[in-house]
Coordinates of C-alpha atoms and ligand atoms in Angstrom, one line a residue:
X1 CA -26.8 -20.6 6.7
X2 CA -25.9 -16.9 6.7
X3 CA -26.6 -14.2 4.0
X4 CA -23.0 -14.2 2.9
X5 CA -23.6 -15.7 -0.5
X6 CA -26.4 -13.2 -1.2
X7 CA -24.1 -10.3 -0.4
X8 CA -21.3 -11.9 -2.4
X9 CA -23.4 -12.5 -5.5
X10 CA -24.6 -8.9 -5.4
X11 CA -21.2 -7.3 -4.9
X12 CA -19.5 -9.7 -7.4
X13 CA -21.6 -8.4 -10.2
X14 CA -20.9 -4.7 -9.5
X15 CA -17.1 -4.6 -9.6
X16 CA -15.8 -1.0 -9.2
X17 CA -12.2 0.4 -9.3
X18 CA -10.4 2.1 -6.4
X19 CA -12.1 5.2 -5.1
X20 CA -15.1 4.6 -7.5
X21 CA -16.8 2.0 -5.2
X22 CA -20.1 4.0 -5.2
X23 CA -22.6 1.2 -5.7
X24 CA -20.6 -1.2 -3.5
X25 CA -20.3 1.2 -0.6
X26 CA -23.9 2.4 -0.9
X27 CA -25.1 -1.2 -0.6
X28 CA -22.9 -2.0 2.4
X29 CA -23.7 1.3 4.2
X30 CA -27.4 0.7 3.8
X31 CA -27.2 -2.9 5.0
X32 CA -25.2 -1.8 8.1
X33 CA -27.6 1.0 9.0
X34 CA -30.5 -1.5 8.8
X35 CA -28.5 -3.8 11.1
X36 CA -28.2 -1.0 13.7
X37 CA -24.8 0.4 13.1
X38 CA -24.0 4.1 13.2
X39 CA -22.5 4.6 9.7
X40 CA -20.3 7.3 8.4
X41 CA -20.2 7.5 4.6
X42 CA -17.6 9.2 2.4
X43 CA -14.8 9.1 4.9
X44 CA -12.2 11.7 4.0
X45 CA -14.2 12.5 0.8
X46 CA -13.7 8.9 -0.5
X47 CA -16.1 6.0 -1.0
X48 CA -14.8 4.6 2.4
X49 CA -17.3 3.7 5.1
X50 CA -16.8 3.4 8.9
X51 CA -19.6 1.8 11.0
X52 CA -19.7 1.6 14.7
X53 CA -21.5 -0.3 17.5
X54 CA -21.0 0.8 21.1
X55 CA -21.9 -1.8 23.7
X56 CA -22.2 1.1 26.2
X57 CA -19.8 -0.7 28.5
X58 CA -16.1 0.0 29.0
X59 CA -13.7 -2.1 27.0
X60 CA -11.4 -2.2 24.0
X61 CA -12.1 -0.7 20.6
X62 CA -11.8 -3.4 17.9
X63 CA -11.7 -2.6 14.2
X64 CA -12.4 -5.1 11.5
X65 CA -11.4 -4.1 8.0
X66 CA -12.4 -5.2 4.6
X67 CA -11.4 -3.8 1.2
X68 CA -14.0 -3.1 -1.6
X69 CA -12.2 -2.4 -4.8
X70 CA -11.9 -4.5 -8.0
X71 CA -9.1 -4.6 -10.5
X72 CA -8.9 -3.0 -13.9
X73 CA -8.2 -5.7 -16.6
X74 CA -8.1 -5.6 -20.4
X75 CA -10.1 -8.6 -21.5
X76 CA -10.8 -9.3 -25.2
X77 CA -9.4 -5.8 -25.9
X78 CA -11.8 -4.1 -23.6
X79 CA -11.0 -2.3 -20.3
X80 CA -13.2 -3.7 -17.5
X81 CA -13.3 -3.9 -13.7
X82 CA -13.3 -7.4 -12.2
X83 CA -13.1 -8.8 -8.7
X84 CA -10.0 -10.9 -9.2
X85 CA -8.5 -10.2 -5.8
X86 CA -11.6 -11.4 -3.9
X87 CA -12.3 -8.1 -2.2
X88 CA -16.0 -8.7 -2.8
X89 CA -15.5 -11.9 -0.7
X90 CA -13.9 -9.9 2.1
X91 CA -16.6 -7.3 2.1
X92 CA -19.4 -9.9 2.1
X93 CA -17.7 -11.8 5.0
X94 CA -17.4 -8.7 7.1
X95 CA -20.9 -7.4 6.3
X96 CA -22.5 -10.7 7.2
X97 CA -20.4 -11.2 10.4
X98 CA -21.3 -7.6 11.4
X99 CA -25.0 -8.2 10.9
X100 CA -25.0 -11.4 12.8
X101 CA -23.0 -10.0 15.7
X102 CA -25.7 -7.4 16.3
X103 CA -28.6 -9.7 15.7
X104 CA -27.3 -12.3 18.2
X105 CA -26.6 -9.5 20.7
X106 CA -23.3 -10.9 21.8
X107 CA -21.2 -7.8 22.0
X108 CA -21.0 -7.1 25.7
X109 CA -18.1 -4.6 26.1
X110 CA -16.2 -2.0 24.3
X111 CA -16.8 -0.8 20.7
X112 CA -16.8 -2.6 17.4
X113 CA -15.7 -0.5 14.4
X114 CA -16.1 -1.8 10.8
X115 CA -13.8 -0.3 8.2
X116 CA -14.8 -0.8 4.6
X117 CA -11.9 0.8 2.8
X118 CA -11.6 1.8 -0.9
X119 CA -8.6 1.4 -3.2
X120 CA -6.5 -1.3 -1.7
X121 CA -5.1 -2.1 -5.1
X122 CA -4.0 1.5 -5.6
X123 CA -2.1 1.3 -2.4
X124 CA -3.7 4.5 -1.1
X125 CA -7.1 3.5 0.3
X126 CA -5.9 2.6 3.8
X127 CA -3.9 5.9 4.0
X128 CA -7.0 7.9 3.0
X129 CA -9.0 6.2 5.8
X130 CA -6.2 6.8 8.3
X131 CA -6.2 10.5 7.3
X132 CA -9.9 10.5 7.9
X133 CA -9.2 9.6 11.5
X134 CA -10.9 6.2 11.5
X135 CA -8.4 4.4 13.7
X136 CA -7.3 7.2 16.0
X137 CA -9.4 5.6 18.8
X138 CA -8.8 1.9 17.9
X139 CA -6.8 -0.5 20.1
X140 CA -6.7 -3.5 17.7
X141 CA -7.4 -4.0 14.0
X142 CA -7.9 -7.3 12.1
X143 CA -8.0 -7.9 8.4
X144 CA -8.2 -11.0 6.1
X145 CA -7.5 -12.1 2.6
X146 CA -8.5 -15.2 0.5
X147 CA -5.5 -17.3 -0.3
X148 CA -4.6 -19.3 -3.4
X149 CA -5.3 -23.0 -3.2
X150 CA -1.6 -24.1 -3.3
X151 CA -0.9 -21.8 -0.3
X152 CA -3.9 -22.6 1.8
X153 CA -6.8 -24.8 0.6
X154 CA -10.4 -24.6 1.7
X155 CA -11.2 -25.5 5.3
X156 CA -7.8 -24.3 6.3
X157 CA -6.7 -20.8 7.5
X158 CA -3.5 -19.1 8.7
X159 CA -3.6 -16.8 11.6
X160 CA -0.7 -14.6 10.3
X161 CA 0.1 -13.4 6.8
X162 CA 3.6 -11.9 6.6
X163 CA 3.3 -9.6 3.5
X164 CA 6.3 -7.9 2.1
X165 CA 7.1 -4.2 1.7
X166 CA 6.9 -2.9 -1.8
X167 CA 8.0 0.4 -3.3
X168 CA 7.8 1.9 -6.8
X169 CA 10.5 4.3 -7.8
X170 CA 10.1 6.5 -11.0
X171 CA 12.9 8.5 -12.5
X172 CA 12.7 11.2 -15.2
X173 CA 16.1 11.5 -16.8
X174 CA 17.1 14.7 -18.6
X175 CA 20.0 14.9 -21.0
X176 CA 20.8 17.3 -23.9
X177 CA 19.6 16.7 -27.4
X178 CA 22.0 16.6 -30.3
X179 CA 22.3 15.4 -33.9
X180 CA 23.3 11.8 -34.3
X181 CA 26.4 13.0 -36.2
X182 CA 27.5 15.1 -33.2
X183 CA 26.9 12.9 -30.0
X184 CA 29.7 14.8 -28.2
X185 CA 27.5 17.9 -28.1
X186 CA 24.6 16.0 -26.4
X187 CA 24.0 14.0 -23.3
X188 CA 22.3 10.7 -24.1
X189 CA 19.3 10.0 -21.8
X190 CA 19.2 6.4 -23.0
X191 CA 22.8 5.9 -22.0
X192 CA 22.0 7.4 -18.6
X193 CA 18.9 5.2 -18.2
X194 CA 21.0 2.1 -19.0
X195 CA 23.7 3.1 -16.5
X196 CA 21.0 3.6 -13.8
X197 CA 19.4 0.2 -14.5
X198 CA 22.8 -1.5 -14.4
X199 CA 23.8 0.4 -11.2
X200 CA 20.6 -0.6 -9.4
X201 CA 21.2 -4.2 -10.5
X202 CA 24.5 -4.2 -8.7
X203 CA 23.0 -3.3 -5.3
X204 CA 23.4 -5.9 -2.6
X205 CA 21.8 -6.2 0.9
X206 CA 22.9 -8.9 3.4
X207 CA 22.3 -12.3 1.9
X208 CA 20.3 -13.3 4.9
X209 CA 17.6 -10.7 3.8
X210 CA 14.9 -11.5 1.4
X211 CA 14.6 -8.7 -1.3
X212 CA 14.5 -7.9 -4.9
X213 CA 14.8 -4.8 -7.1
X214 CA 14.4 -4.6 -10.8
X215 CA 13.6 -2.1 -13.6
X216 CA 10.0 -2.6 -14.8
X217 CA 9.6 0.2 -17.4
X218 CA 11.9 2.2 -19.6
X219 CA 10.6 4.7 -22.1
X220 CA 13.0 6.7 -24.3
X221 CA 12.2 7.9 -27.8
X222 CA 13.4 11.1 -29.4
X223 CA 11.0 10.4 -32.3
X224 CA 13.9 9.8 -34.7
X225 CA 16.8 7.3 -34.8
X226 CA 19.4 9.8 -35.9
X227 CA 19.4 12.1 -32.9
X228 CA 20.6 11.8 -29.3
X229 CA 17.5 11.3 -27.1
X230 CA 17.4 13.8 -24.2
X231 CA 14.6 12.4 -22.1
X232 CA 14.1 9.0 -20.6
X233 CA 11.7 7.6 -18.0
X234 CA 12.5 4.5 -15.9
X235 CA 10.6 2.6 -13.2
X236 CA 11.7 0.1 -10.6
X237 CA 9.8 -2.3 -8.3
X238 CA 11.4 -2.9 -4.9
X239 CA 10.4 -5.7 -2.5
X240 CA 11.7 -6.7 0.9
X241 CA 10.4 -8.8 3.7
X242 CA 10.9 -6.2 6.4
X243 CA 10.6 -2.5 6.7
X244 CA 14.2 -1.7 7.8
X245 CA 15.4 -3.7 4.8
X246 CA 13.2 -1.5 2.5
X247 CA 14.7 1.6 4.0
X248 CA 18.2 0.4 3.1
X249 CA 17.2 -0.8 -0.3
X250 CA 15.4 2.4 -1.2
X251 CA 18.3 4.6 -0.1
X252 CA 20.7 2.5 -2.1
X253 CA 18.5 2.6 -5.2
X254 CA 17.9 6.4 -5.1
X255 CA 21.7 6.9 -4.7
X256 CA 22.6 4.5 -7.5
X257 CA 20.2 6.2 -9.9
X258 CA 21.3 9.7 -9.1
X259 CA 25.1 9.0 -9.2
X260 CA 24.9 7.0 -12.4
X261 CA 22.9 9.6 -14.3
X262 CA 25.1 12.4 -13.0
X263 CA 28.3 10.5 -13.9
X264 CA 27.7 11.4 -17.6
X265 CA 26.3 14.9 -16.9
X266 CA 22.6 14.1 -16.9
X267 CA 20.0 15.3 -14.4
X268 CA 17.3 13.2 -12.8
X269 CA 14.1 13.8 -10.9
X270 CA 13.3 10.8 -8.8
X271 CA 9.9 10.1 -7.2
X272 CA 8.9 7.3 -4.9
X273 CA 5.3 6.9 -6.1
X274 CA 3.9 4.0 -4.2
X275 CA 5.0 2.6 -0.8
X276 CA 3.4 -0.3 1.0
X277 CA 4.9 -1.3 4.3
X278 CA 5.8 -4.9 5.3
X279 CA 3.5 -6.7 7.7
X280 CA 3.7 -5.5 11.3
X281 CA 1.8 -8.2 13.1
X282 CA 1.1 -8.3 16.9
X283 CA 1.5 -11.7 18.6
X284 CA -1.4 -11.2 21.0
X285 CA -3.8 -10.5 18.1
X286 CA -2.4 -13.5 16.2
X287 CA -3.2 -15.7 19.2
X288 CA -6.8 -14.5 19.2
X289 CA -7.1 -15.2 15.5
X290 CA -5.5 -18.6 15.9
X291 CA -8.0 -19.5 18.7
X292 CA -10.9 -18.4 16.5
X293 CA -9.6 -20.5 13.6
X294 CA -9.3 -23.6 15.8
X295 CA -12.8 -23.0 17.2
X296 CA -14.3 -23.0 13.7
X297 CA -12.0 -25.3 11.7
X298 CA -10.5 -27.5 14.4
X299 CA -6.8 -27.8 15.3
X300 CA -6.1 -29.5 11.9
X301 CA -7.5 -26.4 10.1
X302 CA -4.9 -24.0 11.5
X303 CA -2.0 -23.5 9.0
X304 CA 1.4 -22.2 9.8
X305 CA 2.0 -18.4 9.2
X306 CA 2.4 -17.6 5.5
X307 CA 5.2 -15.4 4.1
X308 CA 4.4 -13.8 0.8
X309 CA 6.3 -11.3 -1.5
X310 CA 2.9 -9.7 -2.2
X311 CA 1.9 -6.3 -0.7
X312 CA -1.2 -5.3 1.3
X313 CA -2.0 -1.7 2.2
X314 CA -3.6 -2.9 5.4
X315 CA -0.2 -2.6 7.1
X316 CA -0.4 1.2 6.9
X317 CA -2.8 1.0 9.8
X318 CA -0.2 -0.4 12.3
X319 CA 2.7 1.5 10.7
X320 CA 1.0 4.9 10.7
X321 CA -0.8 4.7 14.0
X322 CA -0.2 2.9 17.3
X323 CA -2.6 0.1 16.9
X324 CA -2.1 -3.7 17.4
X325 CA -2.8 -5.5 14.1
X326 CA -3.5 -9.0 13.0
X327 CA -4.0 -10.3 9.5
X328 CA -5.2 -13.8 8.6
X329 CA -5.5 -15.9 5.4
X330 CA -8.6 -17.8 4.5
X331 CA -8.4 -21.0 2.4
X332 CA -10.9 -21.0 -0.4
X333 CA -9.5 -23.3 -3.1
X334 CA -8.7 -20.2 -5.1
X335 CA -7.3 -20.9 -8.6
X336 CA -5.3 -20.1 -10.8
X337 CA -4.2 -17.2 -8.7
X338 CA -5.0 -13.8 -7.3
X339 CA -5.2 -11.0 -10.0
X340 CA -5.6 -13.7 -12.7
X341 CA -8.5 -12.5 -15.0
X342 CA -10.2 -15.9 -14.6
X343 CA -9.6 -16.1 -10.8
X344 CA -12.2 -18.5 -9.1
X345 CA -12.7 -19.8 -5.6
X346 CA -15.1 -22.0 -3.7
X347 CA -17.7 -19.6 -2.4
X348 CA -18.7 -22.0 0.3
X349 CA -15.5 -21.0 2.1
X350 CA -17.1 -17.6 2.8
X351 CA -19.1 -19.2 5.5
X352 CA -15.8 -20.1 7.3
X353 CA -14.8 -16.5 6.9
X354 CA -17.9 -15.3 8.6
X355 CA -17.6 -17.7 11.5
X356 CA -13.9 -16.9 12.1
X357 CA -14.5 -13.2 11.9
X358 CA -17.3 -13.4 14.5
X359 CA -15.2 -15.6 16.7
X360 CA -12.4 -13.1 16.7
X361 CA -14.8 -10.2 17.5
X362 CA -16.4 -12.2 20.4
X363 CA -13.0 -13.1 21.9
X364 CA -12.3 -9.3 22.2
X365 CA -15.7 -7.9 22.8
X366 CA -17.8 -10.8 24.2
X367 CA -18.4 -11.2 27.9
Ligands
LIG401 ZN1 -4.8 -7.6 -5.1
LIG402 ZN1 -6.4 -8.1 -2.3

């Protein structure tokens, strides 16, 4: 048995929000240093860590990535951080695999890089690590995520997770205030917001594409009900299964918002505040992961690729830099679902995660 449960139990009871993973990263960095890795803390002034092991022989540079952050929930009226996306599981799996790989002295060529990134849930952790230069010398990067039970039960794993692109658009709409008795002298920001929401709802992409766009927040209040409101704030959530489709959907959304607000004389400031690219998965890396899964779980343990409308900021690595990427899903009998405040999974699945992670590393850096 490995140390994975010990690491998991420690990390699970110190959940920290994105960019605040101080205790989490201190623990991981210290464990990695003890194991013999060269560790860089505070990558790009964040809580991110990169650790490296150089075999001293020529060969590829493989990066393995785990995320460290918890989610902010409101439970019983109190704000609290909780690991409801299983990032404590991912970190424990990678930490344990990293320790065992060195202990067993099986890395025979190239370099192994471990990326423990902050703030996946904020959508900006991977970008911060990329700006810190951590993958500039990397040839291949692999990430993983625990999967809900209905998608992939324990003792099964999928070698490719096709996540979707997601984008948040925020619009501040400016009208002109007026007395409720003289609406012709004002420009009603609430009317403009309604027009913008309706205009976005009429957007169509080709029916063969998978996408959705919907307003998710609308705030407009002049403080009184007998005046024309002059300010409104609206948000939209956009999802597509591919990056080209997101480019099209985003352009059409921005255009629809601008033209509809301007059609009644309003002005609008539009910001794209969060952008996560869709999965860009390399077939060679997927093959390596699939072989590793079969080695550990048998042929019957290998599930088909999974397509999900969820987002994962991991895909900034292949989209921002020229690096081959693979991303796999680990079955862990996870219920009732990711991000649910009472999310639970079978922690004995972590052992499978360690074995598959090690097998992937050795297929690339073993003899
Ligand atoms: Zn999540
Ligand atoms: Zn997650």
